[in-house]
Amino acid sequence: MKGGSDWEDYVHYVYSTLLNLKGERIQVSKRTTFALASGETYEVDVFYEFWKAGVRHRVAIECKDWKSPVSQGAILEFHQKIKNIGNDVVGVVVARNGYQSGVAKVAERHGVLTLTEASIPSIPQLLAQHLTTSFIHEPDLVGEPFWCIARLGSDGDGQSSGTYYAFPTGSPVDIPLFISKRHAEAFRRTLPDAITFSVYGLPQYKLRSLVAFAY
């Protein structure tokens, strides 16, 4: 796929996209240097951190674009680097050409996650995931503040097909949005084919996608 710094850039792009599918605004940095009080400095290829439920998550990613499989020694060296940066940092290695024998056990013992190129989503996969997150309605989501009606999908899992209920052509409004789930449900029951539709909450990230699509 890619080589050298291009591989780092691609891994950075993948994580930036995955972490911000719902508009979380998590900053993912490239080639980040950490300066310790001792005067030592350490650089990691990709780094991100965020807070969730009062807990800080810090992740350092090493991108190995080597022609040969990554060795146990490289894993141990990376483990020592992230421990010097901070005991709360989770280490991840992404290697294009795999790992030598025994690496999996060494990595597991030291809490380092080892991934391969096959573990990283491709551009089409990222696009599909983005479209699903943005336009496929899921049950149990809360309207922020609106609710909509959409046609049920064929999988029987409660997700929509991605098709909003819309008024006939020429109506003043194309897609009706409701301020409460109760009002949306009451309107859905009036539809001739009501059983084929369901009511869904629109979180802000889905609402933004709808507005962008409308224009």
Coordinates of N, CA and C in Angstrom, one line a residue:
M1 N 0.8 -1.2 0.0 CA 0.0 0.0 0.0 C 0.9 1.2 0.0
K2 N 1.5 1.5 1.2 CA 2.3 2.7 1.3 C 3.6 2.4 1.9
G3 N 4.6 3.4 1.9 CA 5.9 3.1 2.4 C 6.3 4.3 3.3
G4 N 7.3 4.0 4.2 CA 7.9 5.0 5.0 C 6.9 5.9 5.8
S5 N 7.1 7.2 5.7 CA 6.2 8.2 6.4 C 4.8 8.1 5.8
D6 N 4.6 7.7 4.6 CA 3.3 7.5 4.0 C 2.5 6.5 4.8
W7 N 3.1 5.5 5.3 CA 2.4 4.5 6.1 C 2.0 5.1 7.5
E8 N 2.8 5.9 8.1 CA 2.4 6.6 9.3 C 1.3 7.5 9.0
D9 N 1.3 8.2 7.9 CA 0.2 9.2 7.6 C -1.1 8.4 7.4
Y10 N -1.0 7.2 6.8 CA -2.2 6.5 6.5 C -2.8 5.9 7.8
V11 N -2.0 5.4 8.7 CA -2.4 5.0 10.0 C -3.0 6.1 10.8
H12 N -2.4 7.3 10.7 CA -2.9 8.5 11.4 C -4.3 8.8 10.9
Y13 N -4.5 8.8 9.5 CA -5.8 9.1 8.9 C -6.8 8.1 9.4
V14 N -6.5 6.8 9.4 CA -7.4 5.8 9.8 C -7.9 6.0 11.2
Y15 N -7.0 6.3 12.2 CA -7.4 6.5 13.6 C -8.2 7.8 13.7
S16 N -7.8 8.8 13.0 CA -8.5 10.1 13.1 C -9.9 9.9 12.6
T17 N -10.1 9.2 11.6 CA -11.4 8.9 11.0 C -12.3 8.1 12.0
L18 N -11.7 7.0 12.5 CA -12.5 6.1 13.3 C -12.9 6.8 14.7
L19 N -12.0 7.6 15.2 CA -12.2 8.2 16.5 C -13.2 9.3 16.4
N20 N -13.4 9.8 15.2 CA -14.3 11.0 15.1 C -15.5 10.8 14.2
L21 N -15.9 9.6 14.1 CA -17.1 9.3 13.3 C -18.3 10.0 13.7
K22 N -18.4 10.2 15.0 CA -19.6 10.8 15.6 C -19.3 12.3 16.0
G23 N -18.3 12.9 15.4 CA -18.0 14.3 15.7 C -17.4 14.5 17.1
E24 N -16.7 13.5 17.6 CA -16.1 13.7 19.0 C -15.0 14.7 19.1
R25 N -14.4 15.1 18.0 CA -13.3 16.1 18.0 C -12.1 15.7 18.8
I26 N -11.7 14.4 18.7 CA -10.5 13.9 19.3 C -9.3 14.2 18.5
Q27 N -8.3 14.8 19.0 CA -7.2 15.2 18.3 C -6.2 14.0 18.2
V28 N -5.8 13.6 17.0 CA -4.9 12.5 16.8 C -3.6 13.2 16.2
S29 N -2.5 13.1 16.8 CA -1.3 13.8 16.4 C -0.3 12.8 15.7
K30 N 0.5 13.4 14.9 CA 1.6 12.6 14.2 C 3.0 13.0 14.8
R31 N 3.8 12.0 14.9 CA 5.2 12.2 15.3 C 5.3 13.2 16.5
T32 N 4.7 12.8 17.5 CA 4.6 13.6 18.8 C 5.9 13.3 19.6
T33 N 6.5 14.4 20.1 CA 7.7 14.3 21.0 C 7.3 14.6 22.4
F34 N 7.7 13.7 23.3 CA 7.5 13.9 24.7 C 8.8 14.2 25.4
A35 N 8.8 15.3 26.1 CA 10.0 15.8 26.8 C 9.8 15.5 28.3
L36 N 10.7 14.7 28.9 CA 10.6 14.3 30.3 C 11.4 15.3 31.2
A37 N 11.0 15.3 32.5 CA 11.7 16.2 33.4 C 13.2 15.9 33.5
S38 N 13.6 14.6 33.2 CA 15.0 14.3 33.2 C 15.8 14.8 32.0
G39 N 15.1 15.4 31.1 CA 15.7 15.9 29.9 C 15.7 14.9 28.7
E40 N 15.2 13.7 28.9 CA 15.1 12.7 27.8 C 13.9 13.1 27.0
T41 N 13.9 12.8 25.7 CA 12.8 13.0 24.8 C 12.5 11.7 24.1
Y42 N 11.2 11.5 23.8 CA 10.8 10.3 23.1 C 9.8 10.7 22.1
E43 N 9.8 10.1 20.9 CA 8.9 10.4 19.8 C 8.1 9.1 19.5
V44 N 6.8 9.3 19.3 CA 5.9 8.2 18.9 C 5.3 8.7 17.5
D45 N 5.0 7.7 16.7 CA 4.5 8.0 15.3 C 3.1 8.6 15.4
V46 N 2.2 8.0 16.2 CA 0.8 8.5 16.3 C 0.4 8.5 17.7
F47 N -0.3 9.5 18.2 CA -0.7 9.6 19.6 C -2.0 10.3 19.7
Y48 N -2.9 9.7 20.6 CA -4.1 10.4 20.9 C -4.5 10.2 22.3
E49 N -5.3 11.1 22.9 CA -5.8 10.9 24.2 C -7.2 11.6 24.3
F50 N -8.0 11.0 25.2 CA -9.3 11.6 25.4 C -9.8 11.2 26.8
W51 N -10.8 11.9 27.3 CA -11.4 11.6 28.5 C -12.8 11.0 28.3
K52 N -13.1 9.9 29.0 CA -14.4 9.3 28.9 C -14.8 8.8 30.3
A53 N -16.0 9.3 30.8 CA -16.5 8.9 32.1 C -15.5 9.2 33.2
G54 N -14.8 10.3 33.0 CA -13.8 10.8 34.0 C -12.5 10.0 34.0
V55 N -12.3 9.2 33.0 CA -11.0 8.4 32.8 C -10.3 8.9 31.6
R56 N -9.0 9.2 31.8 CA -8.1 9.6 30.6 C -7.6 8.4 29.9
H57 N -7.7 8.4 28.6 CA -7.2 7.3 27.8 C -6.1 7.9 26.9
R58 N -4.9 7.3 27.0 CA -3.8 7.8 26.2 C -3.2 6.6 25.4
V59 N -3.1 6.8 24.1 CA -2.6 5.7 23.2 C -1.5 6.1 22.3
A60 N -0.4 5.4 22.3 CA 0.7 5.6 21.5 C 0.9 4.5 20.5
I61 N 1.0 4.9 19.2 CA 1.0 3.9 18.1 C 2.3 4.0 17.4
E62 N 3.0 2.9 17.2 CA 4.2 2.7 16.4 C 3.9 2.1 15.1
C63 N 4.3 2.7 14.0 CA 4.0 2.2 12.6 C 5.3 1.6 12.0
K64 N 5.2 0.3 11.9 CA 6.4 -0.4 11.4 C 6.2 -0.8 9.9
D65 N 6.9 -0.1 9.0 CA 6.9 -0.3 7.6 C 8.2 -1.1 7.2
W66 N 8.5 -2.1 7.9 CA 9.7 -2.9 7.7 C 9.5 -3.9 6.6
K67 N 10.6 -4.3 5.9 CA 10.5 -5.3 4.9 C 10.5 -6.7 5.6
S68 N 11.0 -6.8 6.8 CA 11.0 -8.1 7.5 C 10.0 -8.0 8.7
P69 N 9.6 -9.1 9.2 CA 8.7 -9.1 10.4 C 9.3 -8.4 11.6
V70 N 8.5 -7.8 12.4 CA 8.9 -7.1 13.6 C 9.4 -8.1 14.6
S71 N 10.5 -7.8 15.3 CA 11.1 -8.7 16.3 C 10.6 -8.5 17.7
Q72 N 10.9 -9.5 18.6 CA 10.6 -9.3 20.0 C 11.3 -8.1 20.6
G73 N 12.6 -7.9 20.1 CA 13.4 -6.8 20.7 C 12.7 -5.4 20.4
A74 N 12.1 -5.3 19.2 CA 11.5 -4.1 18.8 C 10.3 -3.8 19.7
I75 N 9.6 -4.9 20.0 CA 8.4 -4.7 20.9 C 8.8 -4.3 22.3
L76 N 9.9 -4.9 22.8 CA 10.4 -4.6 24.1 C 10.9 -3.1 24.2
E77 N 11.6 -2.7 23.1 CA 12.1 -1.3 23.0 C 10.9 -0.3 23.0
F78 N 9.8 -0.7 22.3 CA 8.7 0.2 22.3 C 8.0 0.2 23.6
H79 N 7.9 -0.9 24.2 CA 7.2 -1.0 25.6 C 8.0 -0.1 26.6
Q80 N 9.3 -0.2 26.5 CA 10.1 0.7 27.5 C 9.9 2.1 27.2
K81 N 9.8 2.5 25.9 CA 9.6 3.9 25.5 C 8.3 4.4 26.1
I82 N 7.2 3.7 25.9 CA 5.9 4.2 26.4 C 5.8 4.2 27.9
K83 N 6.5 3.3 28.5 CA 6.5 3.3 30.0 C 7.3 4.5 30.5
N84 N 8.3 4.9 29.8 CA 9.0 6.1 30.2 C 8.2 7.3 30.0
I85 N 7.3 7.3 29.0 CA 6.4 8.4 28.8 C 5.4 8.5 29.9
G86 N 4.8 7.4 30.3 CA 3.8 7.4 31.3 C 3.2 6.0 31.5
N87 N 3.0 5.6 32.7 CA 2.4 4.2 33.0 C 1.0 4.0 32.5
D88 N 0.3 5.2 32.2 CA -1.1 5.1 31.8 C -1.2 5.0 30.2
V89 N -0.1 5.0 29.5 CA -0.1 5.0 28.1 C -0.2 3.6 27.5
V90 N -1.2 3.4 26.7 CA -1.4 2.1 26.0 C -0.6 2.0 24.7
G91 N 0.2 1.0 24.5 CA 1.0 0.9 23.3 C 0.4 0.0 22.2
V92 N 0.5 0.5 21.0 CA -0.1 -0.3 19.8 C 1.0 -0.3 18.7
V93 N 1.3 -1.4 18.2 CA 2.2 -1.5 17.0 C 1.4 -2.0 15.8
V94 N 1.6 -1.3 14.7 CA 1.0 -1.7 13.5 C 2.0 -2.0 12.5
A95 N 2.2 -3.3 12.1 CA 3.3 -3.7 11.3 C 2.7 -4.2 9.9
R96 N 3.3 -3.7 8.8 CA 2.8 -4.1 7.5 C 3.2 -5.5 7.2
N97 N 4.3 -6.0 7.7 CA 4.8 -7.3 7.3 C 4.9 -8.3 8.4
G98 N 4.0 -8.1 9.4 CA 3.8 -9.1 10.4 C 4.9 -9.1 11.5
Y99 N 4.9 -10.2 12.2 CA 5.8 -10.3 13.4 C 6.5 -11.6 13.4
Q100 N 7.7 -11.6 14.1 CA 8.5 -12.9 14.2 C 7.8 -13.8 15.2
S101 N 8.2 -15.0 15.2 CA 7.7 -16.0 16.1 C 7.9 -15.6 17.6
G102 N 6.9 -15.7 18.4 CA 7.1 -15.4 19.8 C 6.7 -14.0 20.2
V103 N 6.6 -13.1 19.2 CA 6.2 -11.7 19.5 C 4.9 -11.6 20.2
A104 N 3.9 -12.4 19.8 CA 2.6 -12.3 20.3 C 2.6 -12.5 21.8
K105 N 3.3 -13.4 22.3 CA 3.4 -13.7 23.8 C 4.1 -12.6 24.5
V106 N 5.2 -12.1 23.9 CA 6.0 -11.0 24.5 C 5.1 -9.7 24.6
A107 N 4.4 -9.4 23.5 CA 3.5 -8.2 23.5 C 2.4 -8.4 24.5
E108 N 1.8 -9.5 24.6 CA 0.7 -9.7 25.5 C 1.2 -9.6 26.9
R109 N 2.4 -10.1 27.2 CA 2.9 -10.0 28.6 C 3.1 -8.6 29.0
H110 N 3.4 -7.7 28.1 CA 3.7 -6.3 28.4 C 2.6 -5.3 28.0
G111 N 1.5 -5.9 27.6 CA 0.3 -5.1 27.4 C 0.4 -4.3 26.1
V112 N 1.1 -4.7 25.1 CA 1.2 -4.0 23.8 C 0.3 -4.7 22.8
L113 N -0.5 -4.0 22.2 CA -1.4 -4.5 21.1 C -0.7 -4.6 19.8
T114 N -0.7 -5.7 19.2 CA 0.0 -5.9 17.9 C -1.0 -6.1 16.8
L115 N -1.0 -5.2 15.8 CA -1.9 -5.2 14.6 C -1.1 -5.3 13.3
T116 N -1.7 -5.8 12.3 CA -1.1 -5.9 11.0 C -1.9 -5.0 10.0
E117 N -1.4 -5.0 8.8 CA -2.0 -4.2 7.7 C -3.5 -4.6 7.5
A118 N -3.7 -5.9 7.6 CA -5.0 -6.5 7.4 C -6.0 -6.0 8.5
S119 N -5.5 -5.6 9.7 CA -6.3 -5.1 10.8 C -6.8 -3.7 10.6
I120 N -6.2 -2.9 9.6 CA -6.5 -1.5 9.4 C -7.5 -1.4 8.3
P121 N -8.6 -0.7 8.6 CA -9.7 -0.6 7.5 C -9.1 0.1 6.3
S122 N -9.6 -0.3 5.1 CA -9.3 0.4 3.9 C -10.1 1.6 3.7
I123 N -9.7 2.5 2.7 CA -10.5 3.7 2.4 C -12.0 3.3 2.2
P124 N -12.3 2.4 1.3 CA -13.7 2.0 1.1 C -14.4 1.6 2.3
Q125 N -13.7 0.8 3.2 CA -14.3 0.4 4.4 C -14.6 1.6 5.4
L126 N -13.7 2.5 5.4 CA -13.9 3.7 6.2 C -15.0 4.5 5.7
L127 N -15.1 4.6 4.4 CA -16.3 5.4 3.8 C -17.6 4.7 4.1
A128 N -17.6 3.4 4.0 CA -18.8 2.6 4.3 C -19.2 2.8 5.8
Q129 N -18.2 2.8 6.7 CA -18.5 3.0 8.1 C -19.0 4.4 8.4
H130 N -18.4 5.3 7.7 CA -18.8 6.7 7.9 C -20.3 6.9 7.4
L131 N -20.6 6.3 6.3 CA -22.0 6.4 5.8 C -23.0 5.8 6.7
T132 N -22.6 4.6 7.2 CA -23.5 3.9 8.2 C -23.7 4.7 9.4
T133 N -22.6 5.3 10.0 CA -22.7 6.1 11.2 C -23.6 7.3 10.9
S134 N -23.4 7.9 9.8 CA -24.1 9.2 9.5 C -25.6 9.0 9.1
F135 N -25.9 7.9 8.3 CA -27.2 7.9 7.7 C -28.0 6.7 8.1
I136 N -27.5 5.6 8.7 CA -28.3 4.5 9.1 C -28.7 4.7 10.5
H137 N -30.1 4.7 10.7 CA -30.6 5.0 12.0 C -30.6 3.7 12.8
E138 N -30.3 3.9 14.1 CA -30.2 2.8 15.0 C -31.2 2.9 16.2
P139 N -31.8 1.8 16.6 CA -32.7 1.9 17.8 C -32.0 2.4 19.0
D140 N -32.8 2.9 19.9 CA -32.4 3.4 21.3 C -31.5 4.6 21.3
L141 N -31.4 5.3 20.1 CA -30.7 6.6 20.1 C -31.7 7.7 20.5
V142 N -31.2 8.7 21.2 CA -32.1 9.7 21.7 C -32.0 10.9 20.7
G143 N -33.2 11.6 20.5 CA -33.2 12.7 19.6 C -32.6 13.9 20.3
E144 N -31.7 14.6 19.6 CA -31.0 15.8 20.2 C -31.2 17.0 19.2
P145 N -32.3 17.6 19.2 CA -33.6 17.3 19.9 C -34.6 16.6 19.1
F146 N -34.3 16.3 17.8 CA -35.4 15.8 16.9 C -35.5 14.3 16.8
W147 N -36.6 13.9 16.4 CA -36.9 12.5 16.0 C -37.4 12.4 14.6
C148 N -37.2 11.3 14.0 CA -37.6 11.2 12.6 C -38.2 9.8 12.4
I149 N -38.8 9.6 11.2 CA -39.4 8.4 10.8 C -38.6 7.9 9.6
A150 N -38.1 6.6 9.6 CA -37.4 6.0 8.5 C -37.8 4.6 8.3
R151 N -37.6 4.1 7.1 CA -38.0 2.8 6.7 C -37.1 1.8 7.4
L152 N -37.7 0.7 7.9 CA -36.9 -0.4 8.5 C -36.1 -1.1 7.5
G153 N -34.9 -1.5 8.0 CA -34.0 -2.3 7.1 C -34.5 -3.8 7.1
S154 N -33.9 -4.6 6.2 CA -34.3 -6.0 6.0 C -33.7 -7.0 7.0
D155 N -32.7 -6.5 7.8 CA -32.0 -7.4 8.6 C -32.7 -7.9 9.9
G156 N -33.8 -7.1 10.3 CA -34.5 -7.5 11.5 C -33.9 -7.1 12.7
D157 N -32.9 -6.2 12.7 CA -32.1 -5.8 13.9 C -32.6 -4.4 14.4
G158 N -33.7 -3.9 13.8 CA -34.2 -2.6 14.2 C -33.6 -1.4 13.6
Q159 N -32.5 -1.6 12.8 CA -31.8 -0.5 12.1 C -32.7 -0.1 10.9
S160 N -32.5 1.1 10.4 CA -33.2 1.5 9.3 C -32.5 1.2 8.0
S161 N -33.2 1.3 6.9 CA -32.6 1.1 5.6 C -31.8 2.3 5.1
G162 N -31.9 3.4 5.9 CA -31.2 4.7 5.6 C -32.2 5.6 4.8
T163 N -33.4 5.2 4.6 CA -34.4 6.0 3.8 C -35.4 6.7 4.8
Y164 N -35.3 8.0 4.8 CA -36.3 8.8 5.6 C -37.7 8.7 5.0
Y165 N -38.7 8.8 5.9 CA -40.0 9.0 5.4 C -40.1 10.5 4.9
A166 N -40.6 10.7 3.7 CA -40.7 12.0 3.2 C -42.1 12.3 2.7
F167 N -42.5 13.6 2.7 CA -43.8 14.0 2.2 C -43.8 13.9 0.7
P168 N -45.0 13.8 0.1 CA -45.0 13.8 -1.4 C -44.4 15.0 -2.0
T169 N -43.9 14.8 -3.2 CA -43.3 15.9 -4.0 C -44.2 17.1 -4.1
G170 N -43.6 18.3 -3.9 CA -44.4 19.5 -3.9 C -44.9 20.0 -2.6
S171 N -44.7 19.2 -1.5 CA -45.1 19.6 -0.2 C -44.2 20.7 0.3
P172 N -44.6 21.5 1.2 CA -43.8 22.6 1.8 C -42.5 22.1 2.5
V173 N -42.7 20.9 3.0 CA -41.5 20.2 3.8 C -41.3 18.9 3.2
D174 N -40.0 18.5 3.0 CA -39.7 17.2 2.4 C -39.7 16.1 3.5
I175 N -38.8 16.3 4.5 CA -38.6 15.3 5.6 C -39.1 15.9 6.9
P176 N -40.2 15.3 7.5 CA -40.7 15.9 8.8 C -39.8 15.4 9.9
L177 N -39.5 16.4 10.8 CA -38.8 16.1 12.1 C -39.7 16.5 13.2
F178 N -39.6 15.7 14.3 CA -40.5 15.8 15.4 C -39.8 16.2 16.7
I179 N -40.4 17.0 17.5 CA -39.7 17.5 18.7 C -39.8 16.4 19.8
S180 N -40.6 15.4 19.7 CA -40.7 14.4 20.7 C -40.9 13.0 20.0
K181 N -40.5 12.0 20.7 CA -40.8 10.6 20.1 C -42.3 10.3 20.1
R182 N -43.0 10.8 21.1 CA -44.4 10.6 21.1 C -45.2 11.1 19.9
H183 N -44.8 12.3 19.5 CA -45.4 12.9 18.3 C -45.1 12.2 17.1
A184 N -43.8 11.7 17.0 CA -43.4 11.0 15.8 C -44.1 9.6 15.7
E185 N -44.3 9.0 16.9 CA -45.0 7.7 16.9 C -46.4 7.9 16.5
A186 N -47.1 8.9 16.9 CA -48.5 9.2 16.6 C -48.6 9.4 15.1
F187 N -47.7 10.1 14.5 CA -47.7 10.4 13.0 C -47.5 9.1 12.3
R188 N -46.5 8.3 12.7 CA -46.2 7.0 12.0 C -47.4 6.1 12.0
R189 N -48.2 6.1 13.0 CA -49.3 5.2 13.1 C -50.4 5.6 12.1
T190 N -50.3 6.8 11.6 CA -51.3 7.2 10.6 C -50.9 6.8 9.2
L191 N -49.7 6.3 9.0 CA -49.3 6.0 7.6 C -49.9 4.6 7.2
P192 N -50.3 4.5 5.9 CA -50.9 3.3 5.4 C -50.0 2.1 5.6
D193 N -48.7 2.3 5.4 CA -47.7 1.2 5.6 C -46.9 1.4 6.8
A194 N -47.5 1.8 7.9 CA -46.8 2.1 9.2 C -45.9 1.0 9.7
I195 N -46.3 -0.2 9.4 CA -45.5 -1.3 9.9 C -44.1 -1.4 9.3
T196 N -43.9 -0.8 8.2 CA -42.6 -0.8 7.5 C -41.7 0.3 7.9
F197 N -42.2 1.2 8.8 CA -41.4 2.3 9.3 C -41.2 2.2 10.8
S198 N -40.2 3.0 11.3 CA -40.0 3.1 12.7 C -39.5 4.5 13.1
V199 N -39.6 4.8 14.3 CA -39.2 6.1 14.8 C -37.8 6.1 15.4
Y200 N -37.0 7.0 15.0 CA -35.6 7.0 15.5 C -35.2 8.4 16.0
G201 N -34.3 8.4 17.1 CA -33.8 9.6 17.6 C -32.6 10.1 16.7
L202 N -32.5 11.4 16.5 CA -31.4 12.0 15.7 C -30.4 12.6 16.7
P203 N -29.3 11.9 17.0 CA -28.2 12.6 17.7 C -27.6 13.7 16.9
Q204 N -26.9 14.6 17.5 CA -26.3 15.7 16.7 C -25.5 15.3 15.5
Y205 N -24.7 14.3 15.6 CA -23.9 13.9 14.4 C -24.7 13.4 13.3
K206 N -25.8 12.8 13.5 CA -26.7 12.3 12.4 C -27.5 13.5 11.9
L207 N -27.9 14.4 12.8 CA -28.6 15.6 12.4 C -27.7 16.5 11.4
R208 N -26.4 16.6 11.8 CA -25.5 17.4 11.0 C -25.4 16.8 9.6
S209 N -25.4 15.4 9.5 CA -25.3 14.8 8.2 C -26.5 15.0 7.4
L210 N -27.7 15.0 8.0 CA -28.9 15.2 7.3 C -29.0 16.6 6.8
V211 N -28.6 17.6 7.6 CA -28.6 19.0 7.1 C -27.6 19.2 5.9
A212 N -26.4 18.5 6.1 CA -25.4 18.7 5.0 C -25.9 18.0 3.7
F213 N -26.6 16.9 3.8 CA -27.1 16.1 2.7 C -28.2 16.9 2.0
A214 N -29.0 17.6 2.8 CA -30.2 18.4 2.3 C -29.7 19.6 1.4
Y215 N -28.5 20.1 1.7 CA -28.0 21.2 1.0 C -26.9 20.8 -0.1

